[in-house]
Each structure stands twice: as structure tokens, then as C-alpha cells.
């Protein structure tokens, strides 16, 4: 009888453990998203802060210069982030354009350039320059400052202001005029006569003063002045005046002036 074949037991199947699924690290993307949101929020807040600064500066300029309204007043606070500037306590740059303002009969456009503007009203501004451009057609508002002469014309020529009039003599109308060189002194726009014009002839003012009729000439050729300081805050100073093309340009400065207190609340005067 044949012996039964020995059965071999099947080898156990060893299953290899499945490799655990690698979890994706999401935290770098989360941080990046947060950073993006912070940057967006910064620029949004900075834009709001710039608008607030422009509105406050516009209102302050209107108050200081005594303008009738905010219409025609444009304000720029520069390109840099204003929030960072605010942390330093002052704005790097502030520029203002005013379409029209009046200074004791002189009406013109105004450009204001301020640098190092403190956020505290008691602190001084680093630099403050104001330029007032009075066009030729607006000089008529200051006609009474030219000696009470009944003017037939007032224009700008060759860097000077020319006032024209006429007088009657023997039934004839004789055109006369006078040229003035503008300067600034003691807060006033000073008009220094340089030439007397009579019926087309030009007479040098200095020669007339030194001539035999010098006493009479001194009265005719006396300086005229327009007090600009009376229309400006006491902290601002008229530094220069000159004719540029068809405009009379007044240069005003307020370097080192505090942007608050009586210096801006009270009007100046002429010496």
C-alpha cells in the first residue's frame, strides 16, 4: 500500500504594509495668502489715508488763505506710502494748486509746494514755497494803486508793468504812460517807476529826477506799493516779485513756520 504523499502547507502570504499617503504641506500657501491679504489691506488703508490727508490739507489751505470755498483747490501728497510717513511724524511732500485767489486786489492762480510737513501743528514745516501768478488781464483790480490815475490800459512788457492814460491839453488828447519795475519789500509789492511815456517819447525816470524839475518829477515818479502781507498769514513772507511773460509772479515763503498757532491765524502787515 502506497504511502500518501506528504502535503506541504502553503507558505503564508505576507502582505507588505501600504506606504502611508504623504500629506501635502499647505502651510506655505496659507502664509503666502495671508501676506497677500496684508499687502492688499496696506495699500487700501494707505489710499484711504491719502484721501483723508488731502481733504484735511484742502480744508486747512482754504482756511489759511481765506478762500471762499474748496472749489478749484487740488491737493497731492506725493507717491510714497503715507502710512510709513505718518509713523515718522511728517509728510515728505504736499503740493497744492489753486485756480484762483485774491490778494489785496491782485487775483491769480496759486501753486503751493511744501516739504517736510509735520503732522503736529506746533512743529515747523521744513520748506514752504508759494507762487502766485497774476495774469495781465487781472491787474486792473489793482489799478487804484497806480497813483489814482484814470488808466486806459495796464499791461506787461519786457519784464515791466506799463500803465497807460491820457490827458487833455488845448483840446488834444495826449497819451501818457509809465513803466514800473516790480520788487518786494516789507511785505508789499513795490512798483518803481523807470520810464515816463509822453506822446510816444520815452523819458528816463532817473534823468528826470536829476534834472532841473526834479522836485516835480519826484512827485510824479514816486514809488507805488500794494500791501500783500495784509492778505497773508503773518507766518508767510513776500520774498520777490517779477514779470514773467504775460504774468506778474509773486514769490512767498514760509520756511520753518509752524502750521498752527497765531502765525497762521493772524494776518500780516507791511512795514
XYZ file of C-alpha atoms in Angstrom:
271
model
C 0.000 0.000 0.000
C 1.442 3.271 -1.107
C 2.122 5.874 1.479
C 0.178 9.074 0.998
C 2.171 11.967 -0.293
C 3.069 14.452 2.328
C 1.253 17.683 1.783
C 3.245 20.767 2.284
C 1.423 23.605 3.925
C 1.245 26.724 1.774
C 3.563 29.458 2.812
C 1.807 32.303 4.483
C 1.408 35.341 2.307
C 2.982 38.302 3.966
C 1.330 41.484 2.860
C 3.627 44.453 2.801
C 2.163 47.371 4.676
C 0.839 50.023 2.346
C 3.007 53.117 2.155
C 1.235 55.866 4.077
C -0.090 58.672 1.905
C 2.099 61.724 2.151
C 0.168 64.704 3.432
C 0.671 67.827 1.464
C 2.087 70.681 3.383
C -0.364 73.506 2.956
C 1.078 75.974 5.421
C 3.384 77.794 2.903
C 0.353 78.587 0.755
C -1.617 79.720 3.771
C 1.181 82.089 4.806
C 1.510 83.381 1.253
C -2.220 84.050 1.142
C -2.057 85.928 4.439
C 0.841 88.025 3.180
C -1.049 88.891 0.011
C -4.065 89.946 2.063
C -1.868 92.083 4.326
C -0.270 93.810 1.337
C -3.666 94.479 -0.235
C -5.003 95.764 3.089
C -1.963 98.040 3.479
C -2.463 99.677 0.103
C -6.198 100.005 0.656
C -5.621 101.675 4.019
C -2.850 103.823 2.544
C -5.209 105.001 -0.206
C -7.813 105.906 2.404
C -5.174 107.704 4.489
C -4.049 109.718 1.455
C -7.605 110.804 0.742
C -8.061 111.857 4.363
C -4.778 113.794 4.239
C -5.799 115.543 1.004
C -9.178 116.524 2.450
C -7.610 117.877 5.644
C -4.940 119.816 3.727
C -7.552 121.270 1.360
C -9.698 122.475 4.258
C -6.653 123.963 6.007
C -5.495 125.844 2.886
C -8.971 127.303 2.379
C -8.995 128.479 5.995
C -5.478 129.934 5.987
C -5.782 131.838 2.693
C -9.376 132.885 3.295
C -10.697 131.292 0.112
C -14.459 131.399 -0.472
C -14.726 127.626 -0.991
C -12.757 124.455 -1.745
C -13.687 124.641 -5.415
C -10.635 124.763 -7.649
C -8.282 123.533 -4.898
C -6.321 120.406 -5.874
C -4.055 118.613 -3.390
C -1.352 115.988 -3.934
C 0.529 114.160 -1.175
C 3.243 112.551 -3.296
C 3.803 108.962 -4.369
C 5.282 107.277 -1.272
C 3.214 105.300 1.262
C 1.670 107.837 3.583
C 1.260 105.393 6.483
C 5.028 104.998 6.743
C 5.443 108.781 6.605
C 2.839 109.134 9.344
C 4.919 106.874 11.595
C 7.806 109.321 11.123
C 5.551 112.213 12.143
C 5.678 114.238 8.924
C 4.773 114.042 5.235
C 7.584 114.140 2.695
C 5.698 116.240 0.170
C 2.492 118.238 -0.139
C 1.562 120.145 -3.298
C -1.499 122.348 -3.733
C -2.854 124.046 -6.867
C -5.453 126.803 -6.503
C -7.260 128.001 -9.604
C -7.895 131.495 -8.264
C -7.162 133.501 -5.127
C -7.209 137.219 -4.346
C -4.504 139.181 -2.501
C -5.441 142.808 -1.926
C -6.750 143.382 -5.437
C -4.330 141.005 -7.163
C -6.090 137.881 -8.445
C -4.235 134.888 -9.819
C -3.547 131.176 -9.653
C -1.528 129.766 -6.774
C 0.959 126.895 -6.510
C 1.992 125.677 -3.055
C 4.949 123.325 -2.574
C 5.613 122.073 0.960
C 8.344 119.656 2.046
C 8.701 118.004 5.426
C 5.162 118.779 6.562
C 4.697 117.945 10.268
C 1.559 116.199 11.450
C 1.758 118.196 14.667
C 0.507 121.757 14.162
C 3.078 123.154 16.567
C 6.078 121.795 14.646
C 7.726 123.785 11.825
C 7.499 122.849 8.155
C 10.884 122.257 6.532
C 10.197 124.207 3.325
C 7.121 126.078 2.121
C 7.091 127.932 -1.200
C 4.054 129.696 -2.667
C 3.917 131.150 -6.164
C 1.094 133.492 -7.188
C 0.756 134.122 -10.938
C -1.324 137.218 -11.741
C -2.246 137.343 -15.447
C -2.121 140.596 -17.333
C -5.904 140.902 -17.565
C -6.252 140.660 -13.765
C -4.024 143.640 -12.991
C -6.974 146.001 -13.448
C -8.068 145.075 -9.916
C -5.017 146.916 -8.595
C -5.426 150.000 -10.810
C -6.073 152.311 -7.837
C -2.569 151.551 -6.599
C -1.049 153.348 -9.577
C -1.473 156.840 -8.150
C -5.198 157.289 -8.748
C -4.600 157.853 -12.460
C -7.522 157.113 -14.738
C -5.956 154.263 -16.677
C -6.791 153.412 -20.250
C -4.563 150.335 -20.250
C -2.384 148.239 -17.981
C -0.179 145.504 -19.419
C 3.119 143.694 -19.089
C 6.021 144.360 -21.435
C 9.688 143.483 -21.341
C 9.638 142.498 -17.686
C 7.816 145.637 -16.518
C 4.283 146.832 -15.792
C 3.139 149.577 -18.151
C 0.275 151.840 -17.083
C -1.269 153.966 -19.819
C -3.508 157.003 -19.616
C -4.148 160.299 -21.395
C -4.708 163.961 -20.526
C -6.417 166.788 -22.343
C -4.425 169.873 -23.394
C -5.572 172.551 -25.804
C -8.371 170.335 -26.962
C -5.991 167.485 -27.708
C -5.767 164.101 -26.032
C -2.126 163.358 -25.308
C -1.272 159.750 -24.437
C 0.923 159.300 -21.394
C 2.158 156.303 -19.548
C 4.639 154.982 -17.050
C 6.680 151.803 -16.776
C 7.191 150.193 -13.371
C 9.725 147.599 -12.251
C 8.133 145.322 -9.618
C 10.032 144.320 -6.481
C 9.093 143.135 -2.981
C 9.894 144.968 0.237
C 8.463 144.881 3.746
C 5.553 142.644 2.749
C 4.494 144.926 -0.114
C 4.651 144.709 -3.881
C 6.681 147.831 -4.722
C 6.302 149.470 -8.129
C 9.362 151.535 -9.008
C 8.846 153.944 -11.976
C 11.533 153.512 -14.610
C 10.229 155.336 -17.684
C 7.735 158.132 -18.354
C 5.972 157.876 -21.697
C 4.593 161.089 -23.234
C 3.037 161.019 -26.677
C 5.298 158.169 -27.753
C 8.501 159.664 -26.297
C 10.307 157.733 -23.554
C 11.846 159.737 -20.700
C 14.177 158.021 -18.247
C 12.858 158.349 -14.685
C 16.304 158.737 -13.130
C 17.296 161.513 -15.527
C 14.050 163.353 -14.811
C 14.685 163.193 -11.060
C 18.196 164.593 -11.516
C 17.057 167.347 -13.918
C 16.006 170.950 -13.201
C 12.444 169.889 -12.462
C 13.465 167.088 -10.146
C 11.150 168.164 -7.332
C 8.092 167.920 -9.547
C 9.382 164.726 -11.103
C 9.801 163.127 -7.670
C 6.095 163.515 -7.012
C 5.056 162.113 -10.391
C 7.622 159.335 -10.269
C 7.052 158.311 -6.650
C 7.012 154.634 -5.779
C 3.666 152.883 -5.639
C 3.026 149.881 -3.442
C 0.404 147.230 -2.820
C 0.439 145.631 0.632
C 0.240 141.886 0.005
C 1.036 140.944 3.617
C -2.398 142.156 4.745
C -3.930 139.263 2.790
C -1.444 136.657 4.051
C -0.985 134.860 7.363
C 1.669 136.542 9.483
C 3.933 133.473 9.187
C 4.195 133.876 5.399
C 6.524 136.410 3.779
C 6.527 138.040 0.353
C 10.089 137.478 -0.891
C 10.050 138.523 -4.534
C 8.071 139.846 -7.479
C 8.854 139.819 -11.172
C 7.181 139.863 -14.562
C 7.436 136.571 -16.430
C 5.957 136.864 -19.911
C 2.341 137.953 -19.533
C 2.175 137.251 -15.779
C 3.223 139.034 -12.628
C 4.650 136.366 -10.314
C 4.804 136.823 -6.545
C 7.107 134.552 -4.551
C 6.010 133.837 -0.980
C 7.808 131.669 1.555
C 7.007 130.142 4.917
C 10.146 128.061 5.572
C 10.326 126.970 9.187
C 6.847 128.263 10.028
C 4.658 126.176 12.350
C 1.450 125.060 10.664
C -0.676 126.107 13.613
C -0.970 128.865 16.155
C -1.260 132.636 15.736
C 1.260 132.792 12.888
C -1.291 131.337 10.501
C -4.426 132.623 12.234
C -3.466 136.322 12.142
C -2.863 138.447 9.054
C 0.406 140.260 8.480
C 1.157 143.919 7.853
C 3.533 145.998 5.767
C 6.472 147.875 7.243
